[in-house]
Amino acid sequence: MRAAAERWGLEKPYVYFPWTCSYPQPFLQRSDPTEVRKTAQEHFGNVIAQILSVRLDVQHPLEEAEQVIESSRAVLELEEDWDGEGASAITEETWQRAVTFLRRNALGLWEKKGVRVESPSIVPLNDGSLDIHWKVARKELLVNIPPDPGKRATYYGDNRQGGNVVEGDLDTDAPNHWLLVWLTE
């Protein structure tokens, strides 16, 4: 160990310790060992003599959202009057529009910004529509997918204190990841 320390011009022998840093997938696709070394040097204050190995553990950007989507499939089992007050059943078509909206825009956010959005809840309403509801640290966003495919979805979001409000309607077939950008900022 002393020979290695002398070879590298270090006063003390090597100190080995693991370090973990997560990167968005777009960074990993274009990174090289020099970038990894630079980031590690910034983290440890330029004391890196050698990086012995790099291990990349990449989680799919929609993994958590897919779990929510799969569990939300249960709303399709709700029959007419599921709430005892005349509620409409949730159709496969409404559910598909909701999950397509979620997948498309969560993936768009990941591809454009390298940001993974927190998983929302998907909640059935008595009119046959579905709410996609996000509650994150500083903001909340609700997107309502109506049962009528000819109607536009509506959305409302704020900073959980009634300020920084966004609201309106949108076409669920169009890219709307800008709304998730707002949520994650």
Short mmCIF file of C-alpha atoms in Angstrom, two decimals:
data_model
loop_
_atom_site.label_atom_id
_atom_site.label_comp_id
_atom_site.label_asym_id
_atom_site.label_seq_id
_atom_site.Cartn_x
_atom_site.Cartn_y
_atom_site.Cartn_z
CA MET A 1 0.00 0.00 0.00
CA ARG A 2 2.86 2.36 0.79
CA ALA A 3 4.32 1.85 -2.71
CA ALA A 4 1.01 2.82 -4.26
CA ALA A 5 0.83 5.92 -2.07
CA GLU A 6 4.34 6.94 -3.13
CA ARG A 7 3.59 6.23 -6.80
CA TRP A 8 0.58 8.55 -6.69
CA GLY A 9 2.38 11.17 -4.61
CA LEU A 10 0.10 10.73 -1.64
CA GLU A 11 1.27 11.29 1.90
CA LYS A 12 -1.08 8.65 3.30
CA PRO A 13 -2.04 5.20 2.01
CA TYR A 14 -5.18 4.82 -0.03
CA VAL A 15 -8.49 5.04 1.72
CA TYR A 16 -11.14 2.96 0.02
CA PHE A 17 -14.80 3.67 0.47
CA PRO A 18 -17.88 3.18 -1.65
CA TRP A 19 -19.81 6.12 -2.97
CA THR A 20 -23.21 6.17 -4.62
CA CYS A 21 -24.62 8.87 -6.85
CA SER A 22 -27.76 8.59 -8.94
CA TYR A 23 -27.97 10.14 -12.35
CA PRO A 24 -30.92 10.55 -14.69
CA GLN A 25 -30.81 8.07 -17.55
CA PRO A 26 -30.10 10.75 -20.23
CA PHE A 27 -26.86 11.58 -18.33
CA LEU A 28 -25.85 7.93 -18.14
CA GLN A 29 -26.39 7.41 -21.85
CA ARG A 30 -23.91 10.11 -22.76
CA SER A 31 -21.47 9.85 -19.84
CA ASP A 32 -18.01 8.37 -19.86
CA PRO A 33 -15.57 7.46 -17.06
CA THR A 34 -14.12 10.98 -17.14
CA GLU A 35 -17.52 12.45 -16.25
CA VAL A 36 -17.96 9.94 -13.43
CA ARG A 37 -14.48 10.81 -12.09
CA LYS A 38 -15.22 14.55 -12.32
CA THR A 39 -18.47 14.16 -10.36
CA ALA A 40 -16.76 12.00 -7.75
CA GLN A 41 -13.93 14.54 -7.44
CA GLU A 42 -16.47 17.33 -6.91
CA HIS A 43 -18.17 15.23 -4.23
CA PHE A 44 -14.97 14.36 -2.37
CA GLY A 45 -13.09 17.62 -2.90
CA ASN A 46 -10.63 16.54 -5.62
CA VAL A 47 -9.10 13.69 -3.59
CA ILE A 48 -9.85 10.89 -6.04
CA ALA A 49 -6.72 9.11 -7.18
CA GLN A 50 -8.39 6.20 -8.91
CA ILE A 51 -11.86 4.92 -9.56
CA LEU A 52 -11.69 1.16 -9.34
CA SER A 53 -15.14 0.32 -10.66
CA VAL A 54 -18.41 1.86 -11.68
CA ARG A 55 -21.70 0.05 -11.23
CA LEU A 56 -24.85 1.39 -12.80
CA ASP A 57 -28.21 0.44 -11.34
CA VAL A 58 -30.87 1.91 -13.57
CA GLN A 59 -34.51 1.88 -12.49
CA HIS A 60 -37.05 2.24 -15.26
CA PRO A 61 -38.48 5.79 -15.06
CA LEU A 62 -42.06 4.50 -14.97
CA GLU A 63 -41.57 1.58 -12.58
CA GLU A 64 -43.51 3.13 -9.69
CA ALA A 65 -46.16 4.61 -11.97
CA GLU A 66 -46.70 1.20 -13.57
CA GLN A 67 -47.39 -0.29 -10.14
CA VAL A 68 -50.06 2.37 -9.53
CA ILE A 69 -51.51 1.78 -12.98
CA GLU A 70 -51.70 -1.96 -12.43
CA SER A 71 -53.42 -1.59 -9.07
CA SER A 72 -55.84 0.99 -10.53
CA ARG A 73 -57.14 -1.66 -12.91
CA ALA A 74 -59.44 -2.68 -10.03
CA VAL A 75 -61.70 0.30 -10.82
CA LEU A 76 -62.84 -1.62 -13.90
CA GLU A 77 -64.52 -4.13 -11.61
CA LEU A 78 -66.80 -1.47 -10.13
CA GLU A 79 -70.37 -2.01 -11.31
CA GLU A 80 -73.14 0.54 -11.76
CA ASP A 81 -74.18 2.03 -8.41
CA TRP A 82 -70.85 0.98 -6.83
CA ASP A 83 -71.24 3.70 -4.19
CA GLY A 84 -74.87 2.92 -3.36
CA GLU A 85 -75.89 6.34 -4.69
CA GLY A 86 -76.20 5.69 -8.41
CA ALA A 87 -72.53 5.96 -9.42
CA SER A 88 -71.61 5.10 -13.00
CA ALA A 89 -69.22 2.25 -13.75
CA ILE A 90 -65.73 3.14 -15.00
CA THR A 91 -65.30 2.05 -18.62
CA GLU A 92 -62.19 0.44 -20.07
CA GLU A 93 -61.98 3.37 -22.51
CA THR A 94 -61.88 5.96 -19.69
CA TRP A 95 -59.29 3.96 -17.78
CA GLN A 96 -57.14 3.57 -20.92
CA ARG A 97 -57.23 7.33 -21.57
CA ALA A 98 -56.15 7.98 -17.98
CA VAL A 99 -53.23 5.53 -17.97
CA THR A 100 -52.11 6.60 -21.44
CA PHE A 101 -52.10 10.22 -20.25
CA LEU A 102 -50.05 9.26 -17.19
CA ARG A 103 -47.54 7.10 -19.09
CA ARG A 104 -47.07 9.54 -21.97
CA ASN A 105 -46.46 12.54 -19.76
CA ALA A 106 -44.36 10.86 -17.07
CA LEU A 107 -42.13 9.48 -19.82
CA GLY A 108 -42.05 12.88 -21.56
CA LEU A 109 -40.91 14.52 -18.32
CA TRP A 110 -38.18 11.91 -17.93
CA GLU A 111 -36.96 12.23 -21.52
CA LYS A 112 -37.00 16.05 -21.59
CA LYS A 113 -35.86 16.86 -18.05
CA GLY A 114 -34.42 13.64 -16.59
CA VAL A 115 -36.94 13.91 -13.73
CA ARG A 116 -38.98 11.03 -12.36
CA VAL A 117 -42.41 12.18 -11.19
CA GLU A 118 -43.82 10.79 -7.97
CA SER A 119 -46.63 8.29 -8.40
CA PRO A 120 -50.16 9.67 -8.29
CA SER A 121 -53.31 8.02 -7.05
CA ILE A 122 -55.99 7.08 -9.59
CA VAL A 123 -59.44 7.50 -8.09
CA PRO A 124 -62.89 6.70 -9.55
CA LEU A 125 -65.65 9.30 -9.29
CA ASN A 126 -69.40 8.68 -9.26
CA ASP A 127 -69.91 10.28 -12.69
CA GLY A 128 -67.71 7.58 -14.33
CA SER A 129 -64.64 9.83 -14.57
CA LEU A 130 -61.18 9.20 -13.09
CA ASP A 131 -59.03 11.58 -11.08
CA ILE A 132 -55.25 11.37 -11.35
CA HIS A 133 -54.03 13.02 -8.16
CA TRP A 134 -50.46 13.96 -7.25
CA LYS A 135 -49.43 15.26 -3.83
CA VAL A 136 -45.75 16.15 -3.69
CA ALA A 137 -43.73 18.08 -1.12
CA ARG A 138 -44.75 21.57 -2.21
CA LYS A 139 -47.52 21.11 -4.77
CA GLU A 140 -50.66 19.22 -5.56
CA LEU A 141 -52.18 18.47 -8.97
CA LEU A 142 -55.49 16.92 -9.92
CA VAL A 143 -56.34 15.88 -13.51
CA ASN A 144 -59.88 14.65 -14.19
CA ILE A 145 -60.39 12.31 -17.14
CA PRO A 146 -64.09 12.45 -18.17
CA PRO A 147 -66.00 9.37 -19.35
CA ASP A 148 -66.94 11.12 -22.61
CA PRO A 149 -63.94 10.92 -24.98
CA GLY A 150 -65.23 14.03 -26.77
CA LYS A 151 -64.74 16.16 -23.65
CA ARG A 152 -61.43 17.63 -22.61
CA ALA A 153 -59.79 16.68 -19.33
CA THR A 154 -59.69 19.35 -16.63
CA TYR A 155 -56.85 20.07 -14.24
CA TYR A 156 -56.20 22.10 -11.11
CA GLY A 157 -52.98 22.51 -9.18
CA ASP A 158 -51.60 24.74 -6.46
CA ASN A 159 -48.76 25.03 -3.97
CA ARG A 160 -50.85 23.36 -1.23
CA GLN A 161 -51.48 26.79 0.30
CA GLY A 162 -53.85 28.09 -2.36
CA GLY A 163 -51.19 30.01 -4.31
CA ASN A 164 -49.29 29.41 -7.56
CA VAL A 165 -52.48 28.08 -9.16
CA VAL A 166 -52.70 26.38 -12.55
CA GLU A 167 -56.05 25.30 -13.93
CA GLY A 168 -57.76 24.70 -17.22
CA ASP A 169 -58.58 21.94 -19.65
CA LEU A 170 -56.41 19.89 -21.97
CA ASP A 171 -56.44 17.35 -24.74
CA THR A 172 -55.33 14.02 -23.26
CA ASP A 173 -54.08 12.88 -26.68
CA ALA A 174 -51.52 15.71 -26.84
CA PRO A 175 -48.18 15.82 -24.99
CA ASN A 176 -48.82 17.62 -21.71
CA HIS A 177 -45.61 16.92 -19.78
CA TRP A 178 -45.34 20.68 -19.17
CA LEU A 179 -47.94 20.15 -16.45
CA LEU A 180 -45.67 17.65 -14.70
CA VAL A 181 -42.75 20.05 -15.14
CA TRP A 182 -44.82 22.60 -13.19
CA LEU A 183 -45.55 19.97 -10.53
CA THR A 184 -41.90 19.00 -10.04
CA GLU A 185 -40.38 22.50 -10.02
#
